[in-house]
Each structure stands twice: as C-alpha cells, then as structure tokens.
C-alpha cells in the first residue's frame, strides 16, 4: 500500500483459453451467418472459415495474380434504402452476382463468392455472409 506495509502475495489468475462453456443456459451454440465455407486452394491450404473477399485476395496473391478489382455496377433506391451490385475483375475475367445487396460490404462478398464458385473453390450453394 501507500505506507508499504501489509502482506505481499502474488496474484493468481485463472485464465480460460477456450470458448467452451461461455454460453448462458438456453442459448444456442452455433454460427449466425459466418464466413463462406471455402474448400481448399490449389496449393492445398485450407481456407475454410475465411470471409470470401479475404479468401479471394489470398488466392490471387498465392497465384501471383493482380489483386481482385471490385467495381460498383449499379446502386439504386432511395438514400435510406439503397441496393448495391458489384462485380469483381480477376485476370481480365469478370464475375457478377445476379441479385443486388442492401449494403456495399455484402455486395462485395457476393461478388467474391460468385468468383470463388466459378473457380470451383466453394460449392455452388454456399451462403454469403451478412456482415
């Protein structure tokens, strides 16, 4: 303390390193709408659990391609409720989803998912994250 009197005992901390058991009773354990399940890159690296844009960037980097270029194709609707449609250009190939998204981040993820599906790296029925 201030007067440097008292017992000096080291602090003992019990740190939990895993996430098991951190849910309250009655809560479901499961992902909300996490990243798209990516199979494996041609290099054999497991990309599952990554966001589609991150996975696409990583694949382009591994294959020594230019980074993917996301281009806004269309935005429509009133300012408070716009819809966005992006396409992604990789090695002069363009990939574009058919449905617009309510925000830019989700629209880019959709474009990246379409590109990954066209490359055969994720299943055609893979969900797009809502982040």
XYZ file of N, CA and C in Angstrom:
393
model
N 0.797 -1.178 0.000
C 0.000 0.000 0.000
C 0.845 1.250 0.000
N 0.262 2.331 0.458
C 0.919 3.625 0.429
C 2.093 3.670 1.401
N 1.905 3.102 2.559
C 2.973 3.094 3.544
C 3.884 1.891 3.416
N 3.725 1.115 2.403
C 4.489 -0.090 2.126
C 4.433 -1.081 3.286
N 3.231 -1.211 3.844
C 3.034 -2.206 4.889
C 1.968 -3.181 4.404
N 1.970 -4.360 4.949
C 0.977 -5.354 4.566
C 1.645 -6.577 3.959
N 0.826 -7.526 3.625
C 1.313 -8.791 3.102
C 1.449 -8.684 1.582
N 2.580 -9.134 1.064
C 2.788 -9.165 -0.376
C 2.513 -10.574 -0.877
N 1.410 -10.737 -1.574
C 1.080 -12.032 -2.146
C 0.931 -11.853 -3.654
N 1.519 -12.740 -4.424
C 1.356 -12.621 -5.877
C -0.085 -12.922 -6.282
N -0.521 -12.266 -7.327
C -1.857 -12.521 -7.846
C -1.856 -13.839 -8.602
N -2.880 -14.632 -8.376
C -3.025 -15.860 -9.142
C -4.258 -15.701 -10.018
N -4.050 -15.872 -11.294
C -5.142 -15.705 -12.245
C -5.468 -17.031 -12.898
N -6.745 -17.281 -13.046
C -7.198 -18.471 -13.751
C -7.791 -17.991 -15.075
N -7.056 -18.181 -16.170
C -7.474 -17.680 -17.467
C -8.042 -18.811 -18.293
N -9.232 -18.612 -18.816
C -9.872 -19.606 -19.666
C -9.432 -19.355 -21.095
N -8.828 -20.361 -21.728
C -8.287 -20.163 -23.073
C -9.197 -20.671 -24.181
N -10.204 -21.461 -23.857
C -11.124 -21.888 -24.905
C -12.465 -21.198 -24.716
N -13.356 -21.367 -25.678
C -14.644 -20.683 -25.620
C -15.759 -21.607 -25.166
N -15.433 -22.850 -24.853
C -16.460 -23.775 -24.404
C -17.014 -23.346 -23.061
N -18.296 -23.451 -22.940
C -18.922 -23.141 -21.668
C -19.165 -21.662 -21.442
N -19.009 -20.841 -22.467
C -19.206 -19.410 -22.290
C -20.598 -18.960 -22.706
N -21.505 -19.893 -22.924
C -22.867 -19.545 -23.285
C -23.768 -19.660 -22.070
N -24.728 -18.771 -21.989
C -25.706 -18.846 -20.910
C -26.650 -20.008 -21.189
N -27.288 -20.484 -20.147
C -28.193 -21.606 -20.313
C -29.349 -21.192 -21.225
N -29.678 -22.020 -22.183
C -30.772 -21.717 -23.098
C -30.306 -21.092 -24.412
N -29.042 -20.656 -24.493
C -28.514 -20.095 -25.732
C -28.059 -21.222 -26.638
N -28.243 -21.010 -27.930
C -27.783 -21.997 -28.893
C -26.326 -21.745 -29.206
N -25.597 -22.817 -29.376
C -24.220 -22.664 -29.811
C -24.199 -22.930 -31.303
N -23.745 -21.967 -32.052
C -23.699 -22.095 -33.495
C -23.412 -20.752 -34.109
N -23.012 -20.787 -35.352
C -22.677 -19.537 -36.025
C -23.935 -18.866 -36.524
N -23.922 -17.553 -36.521
C -25.052 -16.793 -37.054
C -25.024 -16.893 -38.566
N -24.219 -16.113 -39.194
C -24.038 -16.211 -40.643
C -22.580 -15.914 -40.907
N -21.762 -16.859 -40.567
C -20.322 -16.678 -40.640
C -19.791 -16.691 -42.051
N -18.492 -16.760 -42.168
C -17.854 -16.755 -43.474
C -18.256 -17.950 -44.331
N -18.084 -17.818 -45.610
C -18.428 -18.869 -46.549
C -17.458 -20.031 -46.385
N -17.966 -21.269 -46.397
C -17.053 -22.401 -46.279
C -16.266 -22.582 -47.573
N -14.991 -22.350 -47.515
C -14.127 -22.489 -48.677
C -13.471 -23.854 -48.595
N -13.409 -24.552 -49.692
C -12.798 -25.877 -49.682
C -11.291 -25.695 -49.563
N -10.522 -26.072 -50.530
C -9.080 -25.893 -50.453
C -8.586 -25.212 -51.704
N -7.597 -24.379 -51.520
C -6.925 -23.724 -52.626
C -6.106 -24.777 -53.354
N -5.679 -24.487 -54.570
C -4.877 -25.444 -55.334
C -3.534 -25.703 -54.649
N -3.111 -24.794 -53.783
C -1.865 -25.013 -53.049
C -2.080 -25.993 -51.902
N -3.342 -26.379 -51.655
C -3.637 -27.328 -50.584
C -3.922 -26.642 -49.268
N -3.856 -25.323 -49.235
C -4.099 -24.597 -47.989
C -5.597 -24.526 -47.717
N -5.972 -24.807 -46.502
C -7.378 -24.775 -46.114
C -7.804 -23.334 -45.883
N -8.801 -22.888 -46.619
C -9.278 -21.512 -46.490
C -10.657 -21.446 -45.844
N -11.136 -22.558 -45.283
C -12.470 -22.546 -44.703
C -12.515 -21.611 -43.505
N -13.637 -20.954 -43.347
C -13.808 -20.015 -42.245
C -13.406 -18.605 -42.597
N -12.890 -18.376 -43.789
C -12.481 -17.027 -44.186
C -13.626 -16.306 -44.878
N -13.621 -15.010 -44.762
C -14.574 -14.177 -45.496
C -14.252 -14.319 -46.982
N -15.251 -14.341 -47.869
C -14.990 -14.568 -49.286
C -14.018 -13.567 -49.914
N -14.089 -12.296 -49.495
C -13.176 -11.293 -50.055
C -11.742 -11.606 -49.629
N -11.547 -11.981 -48.374
C -10.212 -12.336 -47.875
C -9.676 -13.571 -48.589
N -10.535 -14.576 -48.749
C -10.123 -15.803 -49.423
C -9.724 -15.520 -50.864
N -10.490 -14.672 -51.540
C -10.194 -14.332 -52.928
C -8.877 -13.569 -53.034
N -8.650 -12.634 -52.125
C -7.385 -11.884 -52.099
C -6.207 -12.845 -51.895
N -6.373 -13.769 -50.970
C -5.302 -14.706 -50.662
C -5.003 -15.611 -51.855
N -6.039 -16.077 -52.535
C -5.854 -16.940 -53.697
C -5.132 -16.183 -54.816
N -5.549 -14.945 -55.060
C -4.883 -14.139 -56.091
C -3.410 -13.922 -55.747
N -3.128 -13.689 -54.495
C -1.755 -13.489 -54.043
C -0.927 -14.763 -54.241
N -1.492 -15.918 -53.853
C -0.781 -17.191 -53.974
C -0.490 -17.523 -55.435
N -1.418 -17.167 -56.310
C -1.252 -17.482 -57.735
C -0.490 -16.382 -58.487
N -0.010 -15.402 -57.736
C 0.754 -14.273 -58.285
C -0.030 -13.499 -59.345
N -1.331 -13.326 -59.066
C -2.203 -12.528 -59.913
C -2.312 -11.143 -59.301
N -2.794 -10.209 -60.080
C -3.107 -8.883 -59.552
C -4.249 -9.043 -58.543
N -4.327 -8.157 -57.552
C -5.440 -8.257 -56.598
C -6.783 -8.074 -57.308
N -7.835 -8.687 -56.792
C -9.138 -8.535 -57.420
C -9.602 -7.079 -57.378
N -10.275 -6.659 -58.434
C -10.769 -5.286 -58.521
C -12.292 -5.317 -58.426
N -12.826 -4.714 -57.378
C -14.270 -4.660 -57.181
C -14.800 -3.365 -57.786
N -15.786 -3.495 -58.669
C -16.343 -2.350 -59.385
C -17.835 -2.264 -59.098
N -18.285 -1.081 -58.691
C -19.709 -0.869 -58.465
C -20.415 -0.823 -59.809
N -21.328 -1.742 -60.038
C -22.057 -1.824 -61.299
C -23.312 -0.972 -61.232
N -24.002 -1.046 -60.089
C -25.309 -0.397 -60.008
C -25.649 -0.110 -58.548
N -26.199 1.054 -58.292
C -26.813 1.328 -56.997
C -28.152 2.001 -57.269
N -29.151 1.544 -56.563
C -30.491 2.068 -56.813
C -31.255 2.170 -55.506
N -32.328 2.907 -55.560
C -33.185 3.070 -54.400
C -32.964 4.394 -53.707
N -33.870 4.740 -52.808
C -33.716 5.988 -52.064
C -32.512 5.930 -51.135
N -32.032 7.100 -50.708
C -30.825 7.174 -49.890
C -30.901 6.329 -48.619
N -32.075 6.199 -48.043
C -32.192 5.454 -46.788
C -32.339 3.945 -47.007
N -32.474 3.511 -48.276
C -32.653 2.081 -48.546
C -32.083 1.725 -49.921
N -30.777 1.934 -50.083
C -30.122 1.657 -51.363
C -29.813 0.181 -51.510
N -29.704 -0.245 -52.759
C -29.238 -1.582 -53.104
C -28.011 -1.434 -53.982
N -27.028 -2.332 -53.781
C -25.757 -2.243 -54.488
C -25.473 -3.542 -55.212
N -24.818 -3.407 -56.367
C -24.398 -4.564 -57.141
C -22.955 -4.337 -57.584
N -22.062 -5.216 -57.155
C -20.649 -5.128 -57.504
C -20.292 -6.277 -58.427
N -19.268 -6.071 -59.243
C -18.648 -7.166 -59.976
C -17.181 -7.172 -59.583
N -16.543 -8.321 -59.742
C -15.125 -8.430 -59.407
C -14.382 -8.855 -60.670
N -13.252 -8.200 -60.906
C -12.424 -8.490 -62.073
C -11.127 -9.147 -61.599
N -10.885 -10.363 -62.118
C -9.678 -11.116 -61.776
C -9.082 -11.632 -63.080
N -7.836 -11.264 -63.351
C -7.163 -11.720 -64.575
C -8.016 -11.493 -65.826
N -8.572 -10.328 -65.952
C -9.438 -9.899 -67.063
C -10.721 -10.720 -67.190
N -11.040 -11.527 -66.190
C -12.327 -12.227 -66.118
C -13.210 -11.457 -65.142
N -14.494 -11.315 -65.492
C -15.422 -10.606 -64.604
C -16.466 -11.570 -64.070
N -16.769 -11.412 -62.778
C -17.767 -12.228 -62.109
C -18.749 -11.291 -61.431
N -20.044 -11.527 -61.670
C -21.062 -10.631 -61.122
C -22.254 -11.440 -60.627
N -22.701 -11.176 -59.398
C -23.899 -11.862 -58.909
C -25.141 -11.329 -59.612
N -26.239 -12.038 -59.479
C -27.475 -11.627 -60.143
C -28.363 -10.768 -59.255
N -28.142 -10.809 -57.957
C -29.015 -10.106 -57.017
C -28.255 -8.985 -56.322
N -28.876 -7.805 -56.210
C -28.284 -6.670 -55.503
C -28.364 -6.892 -53.999
N -27.531 -6.158 -53.251
C -27.454 -6.303 -51.797
C -27.773 -4.988 -51.101
N -28.210 -5.054 -49.846
C -28.580 -3.839 -49.117
C -27.403 -3.001 -48.642
N -26.174 -3.545 -48.679
C -25.017 -2.725 -48.313
C -23.810 -3.122 -49.163
N -22.831 -2.245 -49.211
C -21.673 -2.447 -50.091
C -20.838 -3.642 -49.673
N -20.659 -3.824 -48.373
C -19.823 -4.921 -47.884
C -20.410 -6.271 -48.306
N -21.711 -6.412 -48.157
C -22.365 -7.659 -48.534
C -22.335 -7.838 -50.046
N -22.458 -6.759 -50.810
C -22.412 -6.836 -52.268
C -21.037 -7.304 -52.743
N -19.960 -6.821 -52.104
C -18.608 -7.268 -52.457
C -18.429 -8.739 -52.094
N -18.960 -9.143 -50.953
C -18.865 -10.543 -50.541
C -19.600 -11.440 -51.533
N -20.739 -10.974 -52.036
C -21.481 -11.742 -53.033
C -20.671 -11.899 -54.311
N -20.048 -10.823 -54.763
C -19.234 -10.877 -55.977
C -18.057 -11.833 -55.789
N -17.414 -11.774 -54.626
C -16.285 -12.664 -54.342
C -16.752 -14.119 -54.291
N -17.921 -14.359 -53.719
C -18.467 -15.712 -53.640
C -18.735 -16.263 -55.031
N -19.305 -15.447 -55.911
C -19.563 -15.878 -57.289
C -18.248 -16.243 -57.982
N -17.201 -15.437 -57.760
C -15.898 -15.719 -58.362
C -15.318 -17.024 -57.825
N -15.391 -17.224 -56.516
C -14.864 -18.452 -55.911
C -15.640 -19.678 -56.393
N -16.957 -19.518 -56.581
C -17.764 -20.623 -57.093
C -17.382 -20.937 -58.537
N -17.163 -19.909 -59.342
C -16.777 -20.113 -60.739
C -15.410 -20.790 -60.837
N -14.524 -20.523 -59.874
C -13.206 -21.161 -59.855
C -13.266 -22.581 -59.301
N -14.424 -22.951 -58.760
C -14.581 -24.291 -58.207
C -14.002 -24.459 -56.823
N -13.808 -23.348 -56.106
C -13.198 -23.425 -54.780
C -14.207 -23.527 -53.646
N -15.446 -23.181 -53.917
C -16.503 -23.367 -52.926
C -17.716 -23.963 -53.635
N -18.577 -24.640 -52.898
C -19.772 -25.227 -53.511
C -20.694 -24.141 -54.060
N -21.462 -24.487 -55.080
C -22.367 -23.527 -55.722
C -23.473 -23.052 -54.777
N -23.798 -23.837 -53.771
C -24.884 -23.464 -52.853
C -24.374 -22.838 -51.557
N -23.124 -22.371 -51.544
C -22.546 -21.771 -50.334
C -23.249 -20.461 -49.992
N -23.556 -20.230 -48.708
C -24.207 -18.979 -48.314
C -23.237 -17.813 -48.316
N -23.775 -16.630 -48.482
C -22.958 -15.411 -48.429
C -23.151 -14.794 -47.053
N -22.059 -14.380 -46.379
C -22.207 -13.787 -45.051
C -23.002 -12.497 -45.086
N -23.694 -12.203 -43.991
C -24.500 -10.979 -43.903
C -23.769 -9.858 -43.223
N -22.455 -9.872 -43.189
C -21.682 -8.840 -42.481
C -21.600 -7.611 -43.323
